[in-house]
Short mmCIF file of C-alpha atoms in Angstrom, two decimals:
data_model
loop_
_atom_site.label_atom_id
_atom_site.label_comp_id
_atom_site.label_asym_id
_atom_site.label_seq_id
_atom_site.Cartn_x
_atom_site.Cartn_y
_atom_site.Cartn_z
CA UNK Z 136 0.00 0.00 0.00
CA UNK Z 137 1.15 3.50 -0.90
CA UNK Z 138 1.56 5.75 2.03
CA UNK Z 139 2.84 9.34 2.12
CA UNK Z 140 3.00 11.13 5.71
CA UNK Z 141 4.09 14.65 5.90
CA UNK Z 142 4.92 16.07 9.58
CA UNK Z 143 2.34 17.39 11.84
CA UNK Z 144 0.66 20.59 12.33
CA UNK Z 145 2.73 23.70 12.48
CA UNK Z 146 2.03 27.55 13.48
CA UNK Z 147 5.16 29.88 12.72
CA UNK Z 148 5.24 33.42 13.40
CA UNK Z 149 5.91 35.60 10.10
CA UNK Z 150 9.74 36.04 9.36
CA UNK Z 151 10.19 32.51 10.71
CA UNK Z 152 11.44 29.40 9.19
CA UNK Z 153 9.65 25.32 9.20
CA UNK Z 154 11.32 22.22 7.65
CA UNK Z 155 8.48 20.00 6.37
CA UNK Z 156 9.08 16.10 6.10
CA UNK Z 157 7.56 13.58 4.05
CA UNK Z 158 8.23 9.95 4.21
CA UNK Z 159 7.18 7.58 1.36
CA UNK Z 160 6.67 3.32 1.51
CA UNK Z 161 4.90 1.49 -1.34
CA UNK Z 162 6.43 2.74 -4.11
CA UNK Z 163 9.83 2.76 -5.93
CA UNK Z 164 11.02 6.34 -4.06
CA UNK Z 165 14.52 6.65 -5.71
CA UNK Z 166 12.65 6.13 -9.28
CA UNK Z 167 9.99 8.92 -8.67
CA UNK Z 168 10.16 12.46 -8.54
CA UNK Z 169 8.36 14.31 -5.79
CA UNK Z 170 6.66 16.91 -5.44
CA UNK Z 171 5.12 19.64 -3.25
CA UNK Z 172 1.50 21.32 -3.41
CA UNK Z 173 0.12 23.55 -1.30
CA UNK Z 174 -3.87 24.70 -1.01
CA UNK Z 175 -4.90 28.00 0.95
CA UNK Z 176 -7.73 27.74 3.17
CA UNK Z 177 -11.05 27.29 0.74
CA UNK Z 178 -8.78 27.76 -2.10
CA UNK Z 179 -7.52 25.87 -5.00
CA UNK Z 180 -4.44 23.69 -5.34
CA UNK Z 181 -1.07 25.27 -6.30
CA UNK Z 182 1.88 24.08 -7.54
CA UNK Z 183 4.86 24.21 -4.90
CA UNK Z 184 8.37 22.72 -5.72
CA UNK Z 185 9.09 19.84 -7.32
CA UNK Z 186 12.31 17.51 -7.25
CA UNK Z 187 13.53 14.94 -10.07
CA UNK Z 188 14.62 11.08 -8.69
CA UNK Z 189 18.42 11.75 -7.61
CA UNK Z 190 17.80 15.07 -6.50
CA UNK Z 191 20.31 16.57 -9.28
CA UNK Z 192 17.73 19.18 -10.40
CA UNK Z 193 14.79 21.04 -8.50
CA UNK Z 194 11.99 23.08 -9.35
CA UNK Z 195 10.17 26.37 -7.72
CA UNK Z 196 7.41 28.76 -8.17
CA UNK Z 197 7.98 32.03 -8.35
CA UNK Z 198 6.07 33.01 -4.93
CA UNK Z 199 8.37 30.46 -3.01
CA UNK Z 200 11.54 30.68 -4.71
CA UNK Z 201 14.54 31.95 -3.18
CA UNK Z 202 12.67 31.46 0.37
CA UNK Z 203 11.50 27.78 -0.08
CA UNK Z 204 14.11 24.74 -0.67
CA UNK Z 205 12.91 21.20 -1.54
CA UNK Z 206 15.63 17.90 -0.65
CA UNK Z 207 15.36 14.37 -0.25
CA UNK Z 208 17.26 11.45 1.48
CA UNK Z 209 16.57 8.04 -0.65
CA UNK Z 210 18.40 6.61 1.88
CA UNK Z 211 15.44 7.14 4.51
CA UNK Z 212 12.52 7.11 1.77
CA UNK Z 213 12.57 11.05 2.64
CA UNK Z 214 11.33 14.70 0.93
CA UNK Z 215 11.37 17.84 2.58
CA UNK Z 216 10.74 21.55 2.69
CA UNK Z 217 12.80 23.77 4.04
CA UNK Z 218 10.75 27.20 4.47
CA UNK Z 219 12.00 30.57 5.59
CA UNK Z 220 10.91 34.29 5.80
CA UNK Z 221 7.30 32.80 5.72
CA UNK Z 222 4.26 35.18 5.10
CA UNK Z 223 0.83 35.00 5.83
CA UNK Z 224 0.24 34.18 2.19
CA UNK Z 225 1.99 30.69 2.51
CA UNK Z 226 -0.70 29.43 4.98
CA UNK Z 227 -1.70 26.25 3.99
CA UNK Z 228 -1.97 22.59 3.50
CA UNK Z 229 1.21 21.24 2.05
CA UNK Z 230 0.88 18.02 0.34
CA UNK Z 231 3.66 15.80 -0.58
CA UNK Z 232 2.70 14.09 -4.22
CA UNK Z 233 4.72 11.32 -6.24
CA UNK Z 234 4.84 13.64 -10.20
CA UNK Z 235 5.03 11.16 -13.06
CA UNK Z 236 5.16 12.16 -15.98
CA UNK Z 237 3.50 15.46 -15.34
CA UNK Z 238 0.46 14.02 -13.02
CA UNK Z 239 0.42 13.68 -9.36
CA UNK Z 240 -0.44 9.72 -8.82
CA UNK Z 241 -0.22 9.57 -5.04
CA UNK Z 242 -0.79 12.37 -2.22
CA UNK Z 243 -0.10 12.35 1.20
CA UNK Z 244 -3.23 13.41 3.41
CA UNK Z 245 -1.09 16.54 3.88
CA UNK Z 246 0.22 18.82 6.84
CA UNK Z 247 -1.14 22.53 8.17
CA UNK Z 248 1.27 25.58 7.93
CA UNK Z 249 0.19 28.21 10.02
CA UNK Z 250 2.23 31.70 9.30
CA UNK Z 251 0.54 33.94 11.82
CA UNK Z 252 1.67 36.08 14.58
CA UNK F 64 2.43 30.65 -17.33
CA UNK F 65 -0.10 28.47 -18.80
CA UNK F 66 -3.13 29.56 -17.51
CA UNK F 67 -5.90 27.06 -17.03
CA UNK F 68 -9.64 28.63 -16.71
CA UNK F 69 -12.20 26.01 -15.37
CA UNK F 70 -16.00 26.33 -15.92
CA UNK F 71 -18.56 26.15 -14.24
CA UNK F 72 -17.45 27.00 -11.19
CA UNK F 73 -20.11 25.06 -9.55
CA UNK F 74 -22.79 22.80 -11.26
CA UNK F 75 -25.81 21.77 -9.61
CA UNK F 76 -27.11 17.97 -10.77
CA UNK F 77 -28.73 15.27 -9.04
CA UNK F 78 -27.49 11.55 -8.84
CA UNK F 79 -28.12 10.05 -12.19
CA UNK F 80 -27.43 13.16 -14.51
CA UNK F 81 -24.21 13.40 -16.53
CA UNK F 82 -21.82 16.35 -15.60
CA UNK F 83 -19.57 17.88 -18.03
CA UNK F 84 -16.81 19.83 -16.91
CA UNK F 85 -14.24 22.32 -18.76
CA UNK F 86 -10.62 23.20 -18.53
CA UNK F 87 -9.41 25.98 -20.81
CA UNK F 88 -5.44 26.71 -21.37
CA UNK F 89 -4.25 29.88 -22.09
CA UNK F 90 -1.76 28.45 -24.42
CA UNK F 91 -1.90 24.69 -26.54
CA UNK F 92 -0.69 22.23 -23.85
CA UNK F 93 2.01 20.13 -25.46
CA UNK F 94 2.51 16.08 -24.98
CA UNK F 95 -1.14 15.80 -23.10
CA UNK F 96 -0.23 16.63 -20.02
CA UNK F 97 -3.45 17.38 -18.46
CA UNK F 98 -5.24 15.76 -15.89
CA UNK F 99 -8.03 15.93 -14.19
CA UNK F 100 -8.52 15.41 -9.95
CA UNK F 101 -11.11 14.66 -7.55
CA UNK F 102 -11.16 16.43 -4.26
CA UNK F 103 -13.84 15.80 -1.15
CA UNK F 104 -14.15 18.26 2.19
CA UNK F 105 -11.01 17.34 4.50
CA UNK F 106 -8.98 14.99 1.80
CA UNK F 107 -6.23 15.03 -0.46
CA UNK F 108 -7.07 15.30 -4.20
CA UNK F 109 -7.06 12.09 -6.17
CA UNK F 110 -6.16 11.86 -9.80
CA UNK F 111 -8.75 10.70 -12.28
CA UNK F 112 -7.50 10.97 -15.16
CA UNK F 113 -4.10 11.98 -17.14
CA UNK F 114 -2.73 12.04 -20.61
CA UNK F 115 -6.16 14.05 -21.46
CA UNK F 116 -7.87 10.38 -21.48
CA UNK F 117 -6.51 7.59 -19.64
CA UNK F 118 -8.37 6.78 -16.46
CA UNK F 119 -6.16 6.47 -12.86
CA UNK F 120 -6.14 3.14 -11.28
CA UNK F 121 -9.26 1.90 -9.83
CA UNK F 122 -11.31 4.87 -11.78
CA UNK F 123 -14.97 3.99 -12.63
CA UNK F 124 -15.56 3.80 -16.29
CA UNK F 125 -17.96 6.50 -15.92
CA UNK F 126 -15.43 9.08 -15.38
CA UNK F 127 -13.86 10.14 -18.84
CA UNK F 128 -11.67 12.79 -20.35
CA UNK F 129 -11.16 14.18 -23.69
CA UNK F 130 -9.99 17.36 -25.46
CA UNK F 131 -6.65 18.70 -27.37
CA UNK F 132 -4.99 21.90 -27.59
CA UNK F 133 -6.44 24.40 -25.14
CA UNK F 134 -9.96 23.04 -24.95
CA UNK F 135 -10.56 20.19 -22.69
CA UNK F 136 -13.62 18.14 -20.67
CA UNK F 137 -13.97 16.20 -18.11
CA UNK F 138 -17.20 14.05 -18.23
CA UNK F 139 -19.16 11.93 -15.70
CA UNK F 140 -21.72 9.70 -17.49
CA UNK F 141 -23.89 8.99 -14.21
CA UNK F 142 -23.43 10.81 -10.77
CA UNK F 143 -23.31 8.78 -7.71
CA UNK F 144 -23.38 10.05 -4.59
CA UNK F 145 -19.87 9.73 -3.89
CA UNK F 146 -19.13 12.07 -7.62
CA UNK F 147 -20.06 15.18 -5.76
CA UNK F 148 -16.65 17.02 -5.16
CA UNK F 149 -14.39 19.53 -6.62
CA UNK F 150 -12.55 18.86 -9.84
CA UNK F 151 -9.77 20.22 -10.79
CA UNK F 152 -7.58 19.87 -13.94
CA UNK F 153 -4.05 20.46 -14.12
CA UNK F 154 -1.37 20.73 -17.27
CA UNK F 155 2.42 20.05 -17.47
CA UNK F 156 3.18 20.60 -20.66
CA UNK F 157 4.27 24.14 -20.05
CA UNK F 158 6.61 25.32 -17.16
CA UNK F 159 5.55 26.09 -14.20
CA UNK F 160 3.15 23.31 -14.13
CA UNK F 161 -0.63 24.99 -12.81
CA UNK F 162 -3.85 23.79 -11.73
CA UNK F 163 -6.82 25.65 -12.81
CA UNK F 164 -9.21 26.68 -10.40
CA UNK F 165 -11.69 24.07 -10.09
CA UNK F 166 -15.81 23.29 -10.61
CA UNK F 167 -17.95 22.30 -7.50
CA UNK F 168 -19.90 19.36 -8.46
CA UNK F 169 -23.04 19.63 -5.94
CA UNK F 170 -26.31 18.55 -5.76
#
């Protein structure tokens, strides 16, 4: 069975910095590039960061990048976030998602970033 | 930044209709990348279909998707209960990949 469990609940103050983790079982990890998504309260999904299999080349939005940085351990099935000068605007649900081939095929149940003071 | 405009933004049916559902790109999406999700209250999204047609493993036969260029549709044949949700559809085959902002399938 696929599983994908990103790291509990988190409330940051603005300014301050997270480190999201993801951990992956049922799948081929070191074949799959991952993937972050994010969706604002009662709003839509939107694209995060994404990684490629070996971690050799990475992927940002513009709203995140320079602030956000996605990694991965194969070693420990692992994907993370690394998140600093957080805003308001990056309050969320993060989801961890397996891409292939452009599509999202598995999700995690995802994790609640709270950037509020 | 391929733009994708969904419509309706909500579409009210009863169990037993057919829905149709539409994604428009701002730009031709290249290779098919475009699929479609399924998202209920309090879960993670779950992916329907991709490549434009191909159904997701363990997708009902009464889910379907079709379309080329910058117009594409997501049909359900017959609601069930379970159908009612937000859809969204989402295209790779322009960088950065986007979702478009999804159609509330009620009752």
């Amino acid at each position: 069975e696929v599983q994908l469990l990103e790291s509990g609940e988190s409330l940051v103050q603005p300014g301050g910095s997270l480190r999201l983790s993801c951990v992956a079982s049922g799948f081929s990890f070191s074949r799959s590039g991952m993937s972050w998504v994010r969706q604002a309260p009662g709003k839509g999904l939107d694209w995060v960061s994404t990684i490629t299999s070996n971690g050799g080349s990475t992927d940002y939005a513009d709203s995140v990048k320079g602030r956000f940085t996605i990694s991965r351990d194969n070693s420990k099935n692992a994907l993370y976030l690394q998140m600093s000068s957080l805003r308001a605007e990056d309050t969320a649900i993060y989801y961890c998602a397996r891409e292939w081939y452009g599509h999202f095929d598995f999700w995690g149940l995802g994790t609640l970033v709270t950037v509020s003071s | 930044e391929i733009v994708l405009t969904q419509s309706p933004g909500t579409l009210s049916l009863s169990p037993g209709e057919g829905a149709t559902l539409s994604c428009r790109a701002s730009q031709s999406i290249s290779n098919n990348y475009l699929a479609w999700y399924q998202q209920k209250p309090g879960q993670a999204p779950r992916l329907l279909i991709y490549d434009v047609s191909t159904r997701a493993t363990g997708i009902p036969d009464r889910f379907s998707g079709s379309g080329s260029g910058t117009d594409f549709t997501l049909t359900i044949s017959r609601l069930e209960p379970e159908d009612f949700a937000v859809y969204y559809c989402q295209q790779f085959g322009g960088s950065p990949l986007t979702f478009g902002g999804g159609t509330k399938v009620e009752i």
